[in-house]
mmCIF file of C-alpha atoms and ligand atoms in Angstrom:
data_model
loop_
_atom_site.group_PDB
_atom_site.id
_atom_site.type_symbol
_atom_site.label_atom_id
_atom_site.label_comp_id
_atom_site.label_asym_id
_atom_site.label_seq_id
_atom_site.Cartn_x
_atom_site.Cartn_y
_atom_site.Cartn_z
ATOM 1 C CA UNK A 1 46.457 -67.349 38.359
ATOM 2 C CA UNK A 2 46.929 -63.641 37.748
ATOM 3 C CA UNK A 3 48.939 -61.176 39.770
ATOM 4 C CA UNK A 4 47.937 -59.181 42.835
ATOM 5 C CA UNK A 5 49.129 -55.619 42.237
ATOM 6 C CA UNK A 6 48.813 -52.495 44.374
ATOM 7 C CA UNK A 7 49.307 -48.858 43.342
ATOM 8 C CA UNK A 8 50.191 -46.428 46.133
ATOM 9 C CA UNK A 9 49.377 -42.819 45.193
ATOM 10 C CA UNK A 10 46.789 -44.049 42.693
ATOM 11 C CA UNK A 11 44.957 -40.709 42.532
ATOM 12 C CA UNK A 12 48.062 -38.689 41.538
ATOM 13 C CA UNK A 13 49.339 -37.782 38.067
ATOM 14 C CA UNK A 14 51.762 -40.752 37.881
ATOM 15 C CA UNK A 15 49.589 -43.170 39.899
ATOM 16 C CA UNK A 16 46.635 -42.710 37.536
ATOM 17 C CA UNK A 17 48.968 -43.258 34.607
ATOM 18 C CA UNK A 18 50.235 -46.471 36.226
ATOM 19 C CA UNK A 19 46.658 -47.797 36.446
ATOM 20 C CA UNK A 20 46.015 -46.784 32.833
ATOM 21 C CA UNK A 21 49.215 -48.453 31.588
ATOM 22 C CA UNK A 22 48.641 -51.667 33.563
ATOM 23 C CA UNK A 23 45.304 -51.937 31.702
ATOM 24 C CA UNK A 24 46.677 -50.850 28.335
ATOM 25 C CA UNK A 25 49.574 -53.352 28.372
ATOM 26 C CA UNK A 26 47.261 -56.100 29.584
ATOM 27 C CA UNK A 27 49.399 -57.019 32.570
ATOM 28 C CA UNK A 28 47.789 -60.272 33.818
ATOM 29 C CA UNK A 29 46.256 -58.871 37.005
ATOM 30 C CA UNK A 30 43.796 -60.841 39.074
ATOM 31 C CA UNK A 31 43.426 -58.264 41.834
ATOM 32 C CA UNK A 32 44.282 -54.570 41.641
ATOM 33 C CA UNK A 33 44.219 -52.525 44.856
ATOM 34 C CA UNK A 34 44.625 -48.762 44.949
ATOM 35 C CA UNK A 35 45.865 -46.659 47.869
ATOM 36 C CA UNK A 36 46.028 -42.945 48.680
ATOM 37 C CA UNK A 37 45.743 -40.596 51.658
ATOM 38 C CA UNK A 38 42.538 -39.934 53.556
ATOM 39 C CA UNK A 39 41.888 -37.030 51.182
ATOM 40 C CA UNK A 40 40.872 -39.403 48.405
ATOM 41 C CA UNK A 41 40.284 -42.766 50.144
ATOM 42 C CA UNK A 42 36.783 -43.901 49.195
ATOM 43 C CA UNK A 43 36.881 -42.233 45.772
ATOM 44 C CA UNK A 44 37.116 -44.445 42.679
ATOM 45 C CA UNK A 45 39.549 -44.845 39.796
ATOM 46 C CA UNK A 46 38.580 -46.551 36.534
ATOM 47 C CA UNK A 47 40.386 -49.746 35.508
ATOM 48 C CA UNK A 48 39.312 -51.806 32.480
ATOM 49 C CA UNK A 49 35.771 -50.456 32.572
ATOM 50 C CA UNK A 50 35.136 -50.928 36.291
ATOM 51 C CA UNK A 51 35.506 -48.481 39.151
ATOM 52 C CA UNK A 52 37.975 -49.493 41.865
ATOM 53 C CA UNK A 53 37.546 -47.908 45.279
ATOM 54 C CA UNK A 54 40.688 -46.238 46.611
ATOM 55 C CA UNK A 55 41.734 -47.556 50.030
ATOM 56 C CA UNK A 56 43.451 -45.624 52.795
ATOM 57 C CA UNK A 57 47.201 -46.325 52.918
ATOM 58 C CA UNK A 58 48.136 -47.817 56.311
ATOM 59 C CA UNK A 59 51.013 -49.867 57.668
ATOM 60 C CA UNK A 60 48.634 -52.831 58.052
ATOM 61 C CA UNK A 61 47.564 -52.963 54.373
ATOM 62 C CA UNK A 62 51.207 -52.936 53.247
ATOM 63 C CA UNK A 63 51.666 -56.237 55.125
ATOM 64 C CA UNK A 64 49.065 -57.946 52.889
ATOM 65 C CA UNK A 65 50.446 -60.152 50.120
ATOM 66 C CA UNK A 66 51.107 -58.514 46.743
ATOM 67 C CA UNK A 67 53.127 -59.713 43.772
ATOM 68 C CA UNK A 68 54.021 -56.081 43.048
ATOM 69 C CA UNK A 69 53.361 -52.718 44.683
ATOM 70 C CA UNK A 70 53.944 -49.655 42.519
ATOM 71 C CA UNK A 71 54.584 -46.525 44.612
ATOM 72 C CA UNK A 72 54.220 -42.929 43.447
ATOM 73 C CA UNK A 73 53.112 -40.914 46.464
ATOM 74 C CA UNK A 74 56.276 -38.923 47.186
ATOM 75 C CA UNK A 75 59.516 -39.623 49.020
ATOM 76 C CA UNK A 76 58.233 -39.553 52.600
ATOM 77 C CA UNK A 77 55.481 -42.089 51.853
ATOM 78 C CA UNK A 78 58.037 -44.377 50.174
ATOM 79 C CA UNK A 79 60.480 -43.947 53.044
ATOM 80 C CA UNK A 80 57.890 -45.051 55.584
ATOM 81 C CA UNK A 81 55.780 -47.654 53.780
ATOM 82 C CA UNK A 82 58.062 -49.326 51.195
ATOM 83 C CA UNK A 83 60.222 -51.100 53.850
ATOM 84 C CA UNK A 84 57.083 -52.391 55.612
ATOM 85 C CA UNK A 85 55.813 -53.828 52.322
ATOM 86 C CA UNK A 86 59.216 -55.309 51.450
ATOM 87 C CA UNK A 87 59.603 -56.801 54.909
ATOM 88 C CA UNK A 88 56.263 -58.581 54.337
ATOM 89 C CA UNK A 89 57.795 -60.197 51.219
ATOM 90 C CA UNK A 90 56.346 -57.847 48.613
ATOM 91 C CA UNK A 91 58.224 -56.446 45.605
ATOM 92 C CA UNK A 92 58.024 -52.642 45.603
ATOM 93 C CA UNK A 93 58.705 -50.608 42.456
ATOM 94 C CA UNK A 94 59.158 -47.098 43.777
ATOM 95 C CA UNK A 95 58.898 -44.004 41.628
ATOM 96 C CA UNK A 96 60.097 -41.576 44.315
ATOM 97 C CA UNK A 97 63.702 -40.472 44.656
ATOM 98 C CA UNK A 98 63.974 -41.747 48.224
ATOM 99 C CA UNK A 99 65.640 -45.150 47.686
ATOM 100 C CA UNK A 100 67.400 -44.545 44.365
ATOM 101 C CA UNK A 101 70.922 -44.050 45.650
ATOM 102 C CA UNK A 102 70.718 -46.557 48.513
ATOM 103 C CA UNK A 103 73.326 -49.278 48.104
ATOM 104 C CA UNK A 104 71.793 -52.621 47.238
ATOM 105 C CA UNK A 105 68.600 -51.076 45.804
ATOM 106 C CA UNK A 106 68.454 -51.666 42.041
ATOM 107 C CA UNK A 107 67.894 -48.505 39.968
ATOM 108 C CA UNK A 108 66.487 -49.740 36.695
ATOM 109 C CA UNK A 109 65.768 -48.732 33.128
ATOM 110 C CA UNK A 110 64.675 -52.073 31.649
ATOM 111 C CA UNK A 111 66.234 -51.425 28.209
ATOM 112 C CA UNK A 112 69.577 -50.571 29.856
ATOM 113 C CA UNK A 113 70.280 -52.658 32.972
ATOM 114 C CA UNK A 114 67.659 -55.434 33.368
ATOM 115 C CA UNK A 115 70.360 -57.777 34.709
ATOM 116 C CA UNK A 116 70.243 -56.101 38.149
ATOM 117 C CA UNK A 117 66.682 -57.404 38.613
ATOM 118 C CA UNK A 118 67.596 -61.069 38.160
ATOM 119 C CA UNK A 119 66.454 -63.019 41.223
ATOM 120 C CA UNK A 120 65.918 -59.820 43.268
ATOM 121 C CA UNK A 121 63.113 -59.247 45.799
ATOM 122 C CA UNK A 122 62.542 -56.077 47.797
ATOM 123 C CA UNK A 123 62.502 -52.387 46.903
ATOM 124 C CA UNK A 124 63.412 -51.413 43.330
ATOM 125 C CA UNK A 125 63.808 -47.770 42.360
ATOM 126 C CA UNK A 126 62.536 -46.144 39.195
ATOM 127 C CA UNK A 127 65.028 -43.439 38.131
ATOM 128 C CA UNK A 128 64.238 -39.739 37.765
ATOM 129 C CA UNK A 129 62.211 -38.929 34.631
ATOM 130 C CA UNK A 130 64.989 -36.883 33.009
ATOM 131 C CA UNK A 131 67.542 -39.583 33.761
ATOM 132 C CA UNK A 132 65.416 -42.364 32.240
ATOM 133 C CA UNK A 133 65.112 -40.858 28.762
ATOM 134 C CA UNK A 134 68.771 -39.791 28.796
ATOM 135 C CA UNK A 135 69.803 -43.355 29.689
ATOM 136 C CA UNK A 136 67.704 -44.945 26.946
ATOM 137 C CA UNK A 137 69.366 -42.676 24.375
ATOM 138 C CA UNK A 138 72.923 -42.754 25.727
ATOM 139 C CA UNK A 139 73.470 -46.300 26.997
ATOM 140 C CA UNK A 140 74.005 -47.794 23.505
ATOM 141 C CA UNK A 141 76.453 -44.990 22.637
ATOM 142 C CA UNK A 142 78.305 -45.463 25.920
ATOM 143 C CA UNK A 143 78.597 -49.178 25.174
ATOM 144 C CA UNK A 144 80.040 -48.558 21.699
ATOM 145 C CA UNK A 145 82.270 -45.491 22.220
ATOM 146 C CA UNK A 146 82.486 -44.767 25.953
ATOM 147 C CA UNK A 147 81.134 -41.414 27.133
ATOM 148 C CA UNK A 148 83.613 -39.033 28.739
ATOM 149 C CA UNK A 149 81.347 -36.047 29.368
ATOM 150 C CA UNK A 150 77.653 -35.128 29.108
ATOM 151 C CA UNK A 151 76.440 -31.532 29.118
ATOM 152 C CA UNK A 152 72.657 -31.598 29.320
ATOM 153 C CA UNK A 153 69.961 -28.916 29.523
ATOM 154 C CA UNK A 154 66.410 -30.050 30.193
ATOM 155 C CA UNK A 155 63.093 -28.535 29.160
ATOM 156 C CA UNK A 156 60.727 -30.228 31.613
ATOM 157 C CA UNK A 157 56.927 -30.422 31.555
ATOM 158 C CA UNK A 158 54.917 -29.334 34.584
ATOM 159 C CA UNK A 159 53.268 -32.781 34.955
ATOM 160 C CA UNK A 160 56.586 -33.884 36.506
ATOM 161 C CA UNK A 161 55.576 -31.830 39.572
ATOM 162 C CA UNK A 162 52.258 -33.667 39.963
ATOM 163 C CA UNK A 163 48.588 -32.924 39.456
ATOM 164 C CA UNK A 164 48.780 -29.608 41.348
ATOM 165 C CA UNK A 165 51.240 -28.227 38.781
ATOM 166 C CA UNK A 166 49.113 -29.394 35.825
ATOM 167 C CA UNK A 167 46.171 -27.547 37.378
ATOM 168 C CA UNK A 168 48.361 -24.470 37.978
ATOM 169 C CA UNK A 169 49.471 -24.224 34.322
ATOM 170 C CA UNK A 170 45.966 -24.923 32.992
ATOM 171 C CA UNK A 171 44.523 -22.212 35.241
ATOM 172 C CA UNK A 172 47.248 -19.717 34.261
ATOM 173 C CA UNK A 173 46.612 -20.453 30.571
ATOM 174 C CA UNK A 174 43.012 -19.319 31.124
ATOM 175 C CA UNK A 175 43.905 -16.441 33.454
ATOM 176 C CA UNK A 176 47.519 -15.259 33.511
ATOM 177 C CA UNK A 177 46.904 -13.638 36.921
ATOM 178 C CA UNK A 178 46.147 -17.024 38.514
ATOM 179 C CA UNK A 179 48.604 -17.187 41.444
ATOM 180 C CA UNK A 180 51.616 -19.525 41.514
ATOM 181 C CA UNK A 181 51.592 -22.039 44.377
ATOM 182 C CA UNK A 182 53.679 -24.949 43.093
ATOM 183 C CA UNK A 183 56.454 -22.890 41.492
ATOM 184 C CA UNK A 184 58.472 -19.891 42.681
ATOM 185 C CA UNK A 185 57.317 -17.916 39.628
ATOM 186 C CA UNK A 186 54.400 -17.931 37.242
ATOM 187 C CA UNK A 187 55.029 -20.775 34.796
ATOM 188 C CA UNK A 188 52.837 -19.518 31.954
ATOM 189 C CA UNK A 189 54.923 -17.508 29.481
ATOM 190 C CA UNK A 190 58.043 -18.349 31.453
ATOM 191 C CA UNK A 191 60.834 -20.861 31.978
ATOM 192 C CA UNK A 192 62.263 -21.534 35.433
ATOM 193 C CA UNK A 193 65.852 -22.848 35.907
ATOM 194 C CA UNK A 194 65.023 -24.324 39.284
ATOM 195 C CA UNK A 195 63.730 -27.875 39.857
ATOM 196 C CA UNK A 196 63.801 -29.210 43.417
ATOM 197 C CA UNK A 197 66.042 -27.612 46.077
ATOM 198 C CA UNK A 198 69.394 -25.887 45.609
ATOM 199 C CA UNK A 199 72.607 -27.275 47.079
ATOM 200 C CA UNK A 200 75.671 -25.307 48.188
ATOM 201 C CA UNK A 201 77.549 -26.252 44.993
ATOM 202 C CA UNK A 202 74.983 -24.274 42.950
ATOM 203 C CA UNK A 203 73.317 -27.315 41.403
ATOM 204 C CA UNK A 204 69.732 -28.325 42.179
ATOM 205 C CA UNK A 205 68.734 -31.694 43.572
ATOM 206 C CA UNK A 206 67.099 -32.555 40.214
ATOM 207 C CA UNK A 207 70.414 -31.863 38.455
ATOM 208 C CA UNK A 208 72.425 -33.956 40.895
ATOM 209 C CA UNK A 209 69.945 -36.820 40.470
ATOM 210 C CA UNK A 210 70.894 -36.845 36.788
ATOM 211 C CA UNK A 211 74.598 -37.041 37.706
ATOM 212 C CA UNK A 212 74.538 -39.782 40.312
ATOM 213 C CA UNK A 213 71.733 -41.867 38.822
ATOM 214 C CA UNK A 214 73.657 -41.941 35.509
ATOM 215 C CA UNK A 215 76.704 -43.283 37.348
ATOM 216 C CA UNK A 216 74.680 -45.966 39.133
ATOM 217 C CA UNK A 217 72.727 -47.152 36.065
ATOM 218 C CA UNK A 218 75.727 -47.222 33.708
ATOM 219 C CA UNK A 219 77.967 -48.544 36.502
ATOM 220 C CA UNK A 220 80.579 -45.942 35.632
ATOM 221 C CA UNK A 221 81.382 -43.111 38.065
ATOM 222 C CA UNK A 222 83.946 -41.605 35.694
ATOM 223 C CA UNK A 223 81.378 -39.999 33.369
ATOM 224 C CA UNK A 224 81.397 -36.213 33.820
ATOM 225 C CA UNK A 225 77.763 -35.070 33.839
ATOM 226 C CA UNK A 226 76.920 -31.362 33.842
ATOM 227 C CA UNK A 227 73.141 -30.721 33.898
ATOM 228 C CA UNK A 228 70.916 -27.649 33.965
ATOM 229 C CA UNK A 229 67.291 -28.558 34.689
ATOM 230 C CA UNK A 230 64.599 -26.123 33.557
ATOM 231 C CA UNK A 231 60.821 -26.158 33.958
ATOM 232 C CA UNK A 232 58.857 -24.895 30.952
ATOM 233 C CA UNK A 233 55.124 -24.309 30.365
ATOM 234 C CA UNK A 234 54.462 -27.646 28.634
ATOM 235 C CA UNK A 235 51.968 -30.112 30.123
ATOM 236 C CA UNK A 236 53.429 -33.463 29.058
ATOM 237 C CA UNK A 237 56.838 -34.490 27.697
ATOM 238 C CA UNK A 238 60.375 -33.639 28.756
ATOM 239 C CA UNK A 239 62.948 -32.503 26.175
ATOM 240 C CA UNK A 240 66.725 -32.545 26.561
ATOM 241 C CA UNK A 241 69.558 -30.947 24.669
ATOM 242 C CA UNK A 242 72.588 -33.208 25.055
ATOM 243 C CA UNK A 243 76.251 -32.579 24.221
ATOM 244 C CA UNK A 244 78.388 -35.713 24.464
ATOM 245 C CA UNK A 245 82.141 -36.019 24.474
ATOM 246 C CA UNK A 246 82.941 -39.581 23.460
ATOM 247 C CA UNK A 247 86.165 -41.459 24.118
ATOM 248 C CA UNK A 248 86.648 -41.938 20.388
ATOM 249 C CA UNK A 249 85.449 -40.415 17.157
ATOM 250 C CA UNK A 250 82.012 -41.567 16.019
ATOM 251 C CA UNK A 251 80.667 -41.455 12.487
ATOM 252 C CA UNK A 252 77.156 -40.019 12.300
ATOM 253 C CA UNK A 253 76.151 -42.915 10.081
ATOM 254 C CA UNK A 254 77.093 -45.409 12.779
ATOM 255 C CA UNK A 255 75.366 -43.344 15.507
ATOM 256 C CA UNK A 256 72.133 -43.435 13.457
ATOM 257 C CA UNK A 257 72.469 -47.197 12.945
ATOM 258 C CA UNK A 258 73.048 -47.805 16.667
ATOM 259 C CA UNK A 259 70.133 -45.618 17.791
ATOM 260 C CA UNK A 260 67.745 -46.970 15.128
ATOM 261 C CA UNK A 261 68.594 -50.515 16.220
ATOM 262 C CA UNK A 262 67.954 -49.902 19.938
ATOM 263 C CA UNK A 263 64.746 -51.066 21.616
ATOM 264 C CA UNK A 264 62.704 -48.144 22.963
ATOM 265 C CA UNK A 265 64.257 -45.503 20.679
ATOM 266 C CA UNK A 266 62.674 -43.817 17.664
ATOM 267 C CA UNK A 267 64.935 -41.620 15.564
ATOM 268 C CA UNK A 268 63.075 -38.637 14.067
ATOM 269 C CA UNK A 269 65.729 -36.585 12.335
ATOM 270 C CA UNK A 270 65.213 -35.055 8.956
ATOM 271 C CA UNK A 271 65.944 -31.323 9.123
ATOM 272 C CA UNK A 272 65.179 -30.844 5.426
ATOM 273 C CA UNK A 273 61.584 -31.891 6.150
ATOM 274 C CA UNK A 274 61.467 -30.098 9.540
ATOM 275 C CA UNK A 275 61.352 -33.511 11.209
ATOM 276 C CA UNK A 276 62.492 -33.576 14.837
ATOM 277 C CA UNK A 277 60.649 -34.707 17.978
ATOM 278 C CA UNK A 278 58.655 -32.236 20.087
ATOM 279 C CA UNK A 279 56.804 -32.889 23.369
ATOM 280 C CA UNK A 280 53.371 -32.211 21.865
ATOM 281 C CA UNK A 281 53.897 -34.994 19.308
ATOM 282 C CA UNK A 282 55.654 -37.397 21.660
ATOM 283 C CA UNK A 283 53.225 -37.100 24.599
ATOM 284 C CA UNK A 284 51.085 -40.186 25.249
ATOM 285 C CA UNK A 285 53.631 -42.566 23.664
ATOM 286 C CA UNK A 286 56.169 -44.869 25.327
ATOM 287 C CA UNK A 287 59.312 -44.490 23.213
ATOM 288 C CA UNK A 288 62.267 -42.166 23.642
ATOM 289 C CA UNK A 289 62.631 -39.968 20.560
ATOM 290 C CA UNK A 290 65.983 -38.708 19.280
ATOM 291 C CA UNK A 291 66.604 -36.029 16.675
ATOM 292 C CA UNK A 292 68.933 -33.135 15.730
ATOM 293 C CA UNK A 293 71.887 -35.541 15.727
ATOM 294 C CA UNK A 294 74.990 -33.655 14.666
ATOM 295 C CA UNK A 295 78.745 -33.548 15.096
ATOM 296 C CA UNK A 296 80.421 -30.801 17.061
ATOM 297 C CA UNK A 297 82.036 -28.181 14.841
ATOM 298 C CA UNK A 298 85.339 -28.267 16.743
ATOM 299 C CA UNK A 299 85.771 -31.538 18.614
ATOM 300 C CA UNK A 300 85.697 -34.650 16.371
ATOM 301 C CA UNK A 301 84.811 -36.843 19.360
ATOM 302 C CA UNK A 302 81.707 -34.842 20.312
ATOM 303 C CA UNK A 303 78.101 -35.014 19.140
ATOM 304 C CA UNK A 304 74.860 -33.236 20.018
ATOM 305 C CA UNK A 305 71.392 -34.775 20.313
ATOM 306 C CA UNK A 306 67.834 -33.703 21.122
ATOM 307 C CA UNK A 307 65.901 -36.268 23.179
ATOM 308 C CA UNK A 308 62.171 -36.179 23.994
ATOM 309 C CA UNK A 309 59.933 -38.588 25.941
ATOM 310 C CA UNK A 310 56.639 -38.540 27.828
ATOM 311 C CA UNK A 311 57.725 -37.957 31.433
ATOM 312 C CA UNK A 312 54.616 -39.524 32.990
ATOM 313 C CA UNK A 313 54.877 -42.611 30.777
ATOM 314 C CA UNK A 314 58.488 -43.609 29.910
ATOM 315 C CA UNK A 315 59.784 -41.206 32.567
ATOM 316 C CA UNK A 316 57.682 -42.806 35.305
ATOM 317 C CA UNK A 317 54.671 -45.120 34.935
ATOM 318 C CA UNK A 318 55.660 -47.073 31.808
ATOM 319 C CA UNK A 319 59.172 -47.626 33.125
ATOM 320 C CA UNK A 320 57.742 -48.994 36.412
ATOM 321 C CA UNK A 321 55.358 -51.326 34.571
ATOM 322 C CA UNK A 322 58.223 -52.468 32.296
ATOM 323 C CA UNK A 323 60.217 -53.345 35.431
ATOM 324 C CA UNK A 324 57.295 -55.549 36.521
ATOM 325 C CA UNK A 325 57.073 -57.134 33.045
ATOM 326 C CA UNK A 326 60.838 -57.736 32.956
ATOM 327 C CA UNK A 327 60.728 -59.492 36.336
ATOM 328 C CA UNK A 328 57.832 -61.681 35.186
ATOM 329 C CA UNK A 329 59.785 -62.638 32.028
ATOM 330 C CA UNK A 330 62.912 -63.398 34.059
ATOM 331 C CA UNK A 331 60.804 -65.617 36.343
ATOM 332 C CA UNK A 332 59.515 -67.613 33.356
ATOM 333 C CA UNK A 333 63.057 -68.068 31.985
ATOM 334 C CA UNK A 334 64.469 -69.274 35.280
HETATM 335 P P1 A2P B 401 45.668 -38.062 47.674
HETATM 336 O O1 A2P B 401 44.919 -37.912 46.376
HETATM 337 O O2 A2P B 401 44.832 -38.765 48.710
HETATM 338 O O3 A2P B 401 46.301 -36.801 48.163
HETATM 339 P P2 A2P B 401 50.628 -35.992 42.780
HETATM 340 O O4 A2P B 401 52.087 -36.337 42.617
HETATM 341 O O5 A2P B 401 49.919 -35.909 41.462
HETATM 342 O O6 A2P B 401 50.412 -34.789 43.627
HETATM 343 O O7 A2P B 401 49.963 -37.248 43.555
HETATM 344 C C1 A2P B 401 50.411 -37.719 44.786
HETATM 345 C C2 A2P B 401 49.700 -39.032 45.128
HETATM 346 O O8 A2P B 401 50.224 -39.504 46.367
HETATM 347 C C3 A2P B 401 48.205 -38.902 45.320
HETATM 348 O O9 A2P B 401 47.575 -40.106 44.941
HETATM 349 C C4 A2P B 401 48.091 -38.711 46.824
HETATM 350 O O10 A2P B 401 46.861 -39.105 47.375
HETATM 351 C C5 A2P B 401 49.169 -39.662 47.298
HETATM 352 N N1 A2P B 401 49.626 -39.324 48.646
HETATM 353 C C6 A2P B 401 50.224 -38.189 49.061
HETATM 354 N N2 A2P B 401 50.488 -38.253 50.395
HETATM 355 C C7 A2P B 401 50.041 -39.448 50.820
HETATM 356 C C8 A2P B 401 50.034 -40.114 52.087
HETATM 357 N N3 A2P B 401 50.530 -39.553 53.180
HETATM 358 N N4 A2P B 401 49.504 -41.361 52.151
HETATM 359 C C9 A2P B 401 48.989 -41.930 51.035
HETATM 360 N N5 A2P B 401 48.975 -41.362 49.814
HETATM 361 C C10 A2P B 401 49.497 -40.139 49.697
#
């Protein structure tokens, strides 16, 4: 017997990717149901060569029985519908930020903290896209050396803001006078240091997600995280410049060995051959790529890294599907 899986927000940038990845990874699905708003209910989405009709999301349909429901329809949809689905006994893997910091809700990167899924039923949160790739790269270093401080600047693709933002950049690439609706400025030919809303402390919500989600996933609130999140005119793939202060001195040789030996990481770092990861090369793959690994010139305990991953895949849809796969594996091992 295969699984019954639902995707909520199946017509969006991440939702479509979820459907694609469920097919690609051959998740043993017997019945796949897709949900969206009335705007696209009745339209179809392709899955393994057949067209599946998108259903209208209602409270009633969330009470049907599913093995897994993958949500990516925004925070307010998750706030309202995920508890109804969970109450009906369904496992919800939610890509929105709504439930991430709620106590008792697991926040999971399967390579980093799969143990929190063991025996769990209910709502599970997928972390923020920038947090996910940072966690994949940093968790093994935190385990070996302990991380004292992270200074991170992000270079984030527009697909992280949904299909509307992809359309906005593509239209502005054809006509630079095409008006900005998603962003506060034109994104073509620009970079915008503003992702999500500003808080009184000067940080944006996106930046604070990276702080508090890091603490929750690594189960260590002592790590000092200082992010600056920036939107750039790239379609797919987030990049991050990371400066890490470790609790002890690390040899570069050992850092390479640790990262090369970690599931989900590919090290691409050969400056002599101009080898380093870029979003154009990394897009449409599932790994987290690390390059430009170097020691700080002044602090022997500090290193810098450049980390790139596909935000719609590892930063969202792939991570959610890996959560499902991890739970299925845990079930078999029980
Ligand atoms: P729809 O296509 O009907 O608007 P994106 O992040 O790319 O903008 O996609 C958002 C996804 O969430 C889309 O599939 C969208 O469906 C869905 N969505 C947005 N609001 C709702 C809602 N109130 N109920 C159900 N689905 C929603």
